[in-house]
């Protein structure tokens, strides 16, 4: 089978390397394995962004009903990424700050940073500014579960906290204790700081 791109049912275009059998196998040569892992990382982050997915678990490699199945498996060449290979890829993503283990103290589930915490911080601040929420205290829940569509809808709280931390360090946000838990006040500041 010639290596070619393929469009999944969700509309994501898989790169031609996804049609290569060795792509689904851990490579004994460390330099080759690094290249394979780097390609998997790009693929995982691109797919996560396309589908707005935040969580990837090692068990997704064996679950035919997983929202990751169309990427972690290629039935055209009868290949599937093995859980041990996915675990190694996730470990390298965490080491490169492209993911974080969630919940902490385990190594089988990650939150993916298809946007860096700094990029999420800018998205968050731009959203607060464009929706008139500067100098307003908002709960974390109001941010991730807004009444109208938002780029922050469904954002996991650990990623939101990282974005708010970036804004806090640049004096564009202040974390506030509120009755319902945690809140944040967005402060006027220079955009893109």
Tab-separated table of C-alpha atoms in Angstrom:
chain	number	residue	atom	x	y	z
A	1	UNK	CA	0.000	0.000	0.000
A	2	UNK	CA	1.388	3.393	-0.984
A	3	UNK	CA	1.740	5.932	1.774
A	4	UNK	CA	-0.957	8.541	1.387
A	5	UNK	CA	-3.033	10.852	3.515
A	6	UNK	CA	-6.465	9.718	4.623
A	7	UNK	CA	-9.493	11.699	5.801
A	8	UNK	CA	-11.238	10.250	8.860
A	9	UNK	CA	-15.021	10.269	9.381
A	10	UNK	CA	-14.568	13.311	11.662
A	11	UNK	CA	-12.921	15.198	8.780
A	12	UNK	CA	-9.380	15.042	10.152
A	13	UNK	CA	-6.671	14.421	7.547
A	14	UNK	CA	-4.237	11.776	8.744
A	15	UNK	CA	-0.674	12.299	7.483
A	16	UNK	CA	0.845	9.758	5.115
A	17	UNK	CA	3.097	8.384	7.882
A	18	UNK	CA	-0.089	7.010	9.512
A	19	UNK	CA	-0.170	4.459	6.666
A	20	UNK	CA	3.325	3.160	7.501
A	21	UNK	CA	3.320	-0.053	9.552
A	22	UNK	CA	6.511	0.874	11.496
A	23	UNK	CA	4.746	4.019	12.759
A	24	UNK	CA	2.649	1.801	15.038
A	25	UNK	CA	5.637	-0.074	16.487
A	26	UNK	CA	8.188	0.991	19.081
A	27	UNK	CA	11.530	1.207	17.330
A	28	UNK	CA	14.690	-0.334	18.841
A	29	UNK	CA	16.899	2.496	17.570
A	30	UNK	CA	16.538	5.481	19.938
A	31	UNK	CA	16.935	8.107	17.193
A	32	UNK	CA	14.261	6.407	15.071
A	33	UNK	CA	11.972	6.063	18.092
A	34	UNK	CA	12.391	9.777	18.865
A	35	UNK	CA	11.292	10.604	15.308
A	36	UNK	CA	8.290	8.267	15.623
A	37	UNK	CA	7.372	9.782	19.023
A	38	UNK	CA	7.698	13.329	17.658
A	39	UNK	CA	5.399	12.444	14.760
A	40	UNK	CA	2.884	10.818	17.120
A	41	UNK	CA	3.006	13.892	19.362
A	42	UNK	CA	2.234	16.216	16.439
A	43	UNK	CA	-0.548	13.905	15.296
A	44	UNK	CA	-2.098	13.600	18.766
A	45	UNK	CA	-2.028	17.355	19.414
A	46	UNK	CA	-3.401	18.178	15.953
A	47	UNK	CA	-6.210	15.660	16.315
A	48	UNK	CA	-7.013	16.849	19.839
A	49	UNK	CA	-7.279	20.425	18.564
A	50	UNK	CA	-9.437	19.312	15.614
A	51	UNK	CA	-11.863	17.443	17.887
A	52	UNK	CA	-11.400	19.725	20.934
A	53	UNK	CA	-10.292	16.756	23.037
A	54	UNK	CA	-8.346	17.293	26.227
A	55	UNK	CA	-7.874	13.828	27.729
A	56	UNK	CA	-5.989	10.843	26.364
A	57	UNK	CA	-5.684	7.602	28.329
A	58	UNK	CA	-3.405	4.632	27.703
A	59	UNK	CA	-6.527	2.432	27.599
A	60	UNK	CA	-7.775	4.418	24.568
A	61	UNK	CA	-5.247	2.415	22.535
A	62	UNK	CA	-7.373	-0.720	22.974
A	63	UNK	CA	-10.872	0.789	22.996
A	64	UNK	CA	-12.606	0.558	19.600
A	65	UNK	CA	-15.283	2.954	20.857
A	66	UNK	CA	-12.796	5.579	22.041
A	67	UNK	CA	-12.974	9.021	20.465
A	68	UNK	CA	-9.290	8.417	19.673
A	69	UNK	CA	-9.830	5.183	17.725
A	70	UNK	CA	-9.579	6.720	14.246
A	71	UNK	CA	-6.067	7.977	15.085
A	72	UNK	CA	-4.681	5.219	17.294
A	73	UNK	CA	-5.729	2.486	14.856
A	74	UNK	CA	-5.399	2.062	11.109
A	75	UNK	CA	-7.629	-0.748	9.857
A	76	UNK	CA	-6.394	-0.201	6.270
A	77	UNK	CA	-3.002	-1.655	7.276
A	78	UNK	CA	-4.319	-3.683	10.222
A	79	UNK	CA	-2.302	-1.784	12.815
A	80	UNK	CA	-3.048	-0.342	16.239
A	81	UNK	CA	-0.830	1.592	18.617
A	82	UNK	CA	-0.050	-0.645	21.586
A	83	UNK	CA	-0.765	0.682	25.094
A	84	UNK	CA	2.912	0.423	26.092
A	85	UNK	CA	3.912	2.502	23.054
A	86	UNK	CA	1.213	5.093	23.807
A	87	UNK	CA	2.387	5.234	27.448
A	88	UNK	CA	5.938	5.983	26.259
A	89	UNK	CA	4.656	8.712	23.916
A	90	UNK	CA	2.581	10.265	26.707
A	91	UNK	CA	5.607	10.200	28.999
A	92	UNK	CA	7.688	12.074	26.415
A	93	UNK	CA	4.837	14.584	25.942
A	94	UNK	CA	4.721	15.232	29.695
A	95	UNK	CA	8.511	15.627	29.784
A	96	UNK	CA	8.265	18.170	26.926
A	97	UNK	CA	5.459	20.080	28.722
A	98	UNK	CA	2.951	19.201	25.978
A	99	UNK	CA	0.734	17.311	28.417
A	100	UNK	CA	0.311	16.753	32.140
A	101	UNK	CA	-0.701	13.671	34.050
A	102	UNK	CA	-4.253	14.083	35.329
A	103	UNK	CA	-5.070	13.072	37.901
A	104	UNK	CA	-1.576	13.550	39.333
A	105	UNK	CA	0.479	10.635	40.689
A	106	UNK	CA	-0.397	8.212	37.887
A	107	UNK	CA	0.920	7.696	34.342
A	108	UNK	CA	-2.035	6.373	32.375
A	109	UNK	CA	-4.072	9.529	31.683
A	110	UNK	CA	-3.012	12.989	30.508
A	111	UNK	CA	-4.460	16.377	29.765
A	112	UNK	CA	-3.159	17.554	26.419
A	113	UNK	CA	-1.813	21.040	25.762
A	114	UNK	CA	-2.884	21.518	22.150
A	115	UNK	CA	-2.589	25.146	23.157
A	116	UNK	CA	0.136	26.057	25.606
A	117	UNK	CA	-0.864	27.536	28.978
A	118	UNK	CA	0.382	30.901	27.648
A	119	UNK	CA	-1.866	30.598	24.572
A	120	UNK	CA	-4.836	29.636	26.773
A	121	UNK	CA	-4.049	32.644	28.980
A	122	UNK	CA	-4.279	34.951	25.972
A	123	UNK	CA	-7.513	33.297	24.782
A	124	UNK	CA	-8.919	33.682	28.311
A	125	UNK	CA	-7.917	37.322	28.623
A	126	UNK	CA	-9.184	38.191	25.134
A	127	UNK	CA	-12.489	36.486	25.973
A	128	UNK	CA	-12.820	38.380	29.280
A	129	UNK	CA	-12.037	41.648	27.535
A	130	UNK	CA	-14.409	41.073	24.583
A	131	UNK	CA	-17.291	39.974	26.828
A	132	UNK	CA	-16.955	42.886	29.246
A	133	UNK	CA	-15.626	40.870	32.177
A	134	UNK	CA	-12.648	43.056	33.088
A	135	UNK	CA	-12.819	44.031	36.783
A	136	UNK	CA	-15.529	41.408	37.286
A	137	UNK	CA	-15.153	38.412	39.563
A	138	UNK	CA	-16.066	35.171	37.828
A	139	UNK	CA	-16.090	31.635	39.164
A	140	UNK	CA	-14.074	29.030	37.301
A	141	UNK	CA	-17.361	27.287	36.516
A	142	UNK	CA	-18.742	30.415	34.808
A	143	UNK	CA	-15.673	30.483	32.586
A	144	UNK	CA	-15.695	26.842	31.471
A	145	UNK	CA	-19.510	26.462	31.356
A	146	UNK	CA	-20.642	29.800	29.889
A	147	UNK	CA	-24.268	30.427	28.842
A	148	UNK	CA	-23.150	31.205	25.270
A	149	UNK	CA	-20.585	29.419	23.082
A	150	UNK	CA	-17.018	30.260	24.033
A	151	UNK	CA	-13.527	29.023	23.113
A	152	UNK	CA	-13.136	28.156	26.813
A	153	UNK	CA	-16.186	25.904	26.975
A	154	UNK	CA	-15.254	22.549	28.492
A	155	UNK	CA	-11.696	23.605	29.322
A	156	UNK	CA	-10.450	21.311	32.126
A	157	UNK	CA	-9.878	23.140	35.408
A	158	UNK	CA	-6.166	22.199	35.673
A	159	UNK	CA	-5.530	23.879	32.293
A	160	UNK	CA	-7.669	26.871	33.298
A	161	UNK	CA	-5.623	27.193	36.514
A	162	UNK	CA	-2.381	27.174	34.499
A	163	UNK	CA	-3.749	29.899	32.185
A	164	UNK	CA	-4.890	31.996	35.149
A	165	UNK	CA	-1.452	31.545	36.728
A	166	UNK	CA	0.118	33.015	33.581
A	167	UNK	CA	-2.282	35.974	33.757
A	168	UNK	CA	-1.606	36.425	37.483
A	169	UNK	CA	2.149	36.587	36.890
A	170	UNK	CA	1.599	39.309	34.265
A	171	UNK	CA	-0.775	41.255	36.587
A	172	UNK	CA	-3.767	40.696	34.306
A	173	UNK	CA	-5.717	38.502	36.755
A	174	UNK	CA	-6.164	37.957	40.454
A	175	UNK	CA	-7.398	34.717	42.022
A	176	UNK	CA	-10.222	35.368	44.493
A	177	UNK	CA	-11.818	33.020	47.027
A	178	UNK	CA	-15.580	32.937	46.415
A	179	UNK	CA	-18.407	31.091	48.136
A	180	UNK	CA	-18.577	28.479	45.357
A	181	UNK	CA	-14.833	27.790	45.398
A	182	UNK	CA	-12.344	29.660	43.270
A	183	UNK	CA	-12.849	32.769	41.225
A	184	UNK	CA	-10.800	35.190	39.221
A	185	UNK	CA	-10.889	38.911	38.577
A	186	UNK	CA	-9.517	40.009	35.217
A	187	UNK	CA	-7.548	43.227	35.498
A	188	UNK	CA	-7.085	45.778	32.738
A	189	UNK	CA	-3.632	45.441	31.296
A	190	UNK	CA	-1.697	45.540	28.103
A	191	UNK	CA	-3.006	42.798	25.771
A	192	UNK	CA	-0.447	40.153	24.894
A	193	UNK	CA	1.789	40.851	27.899
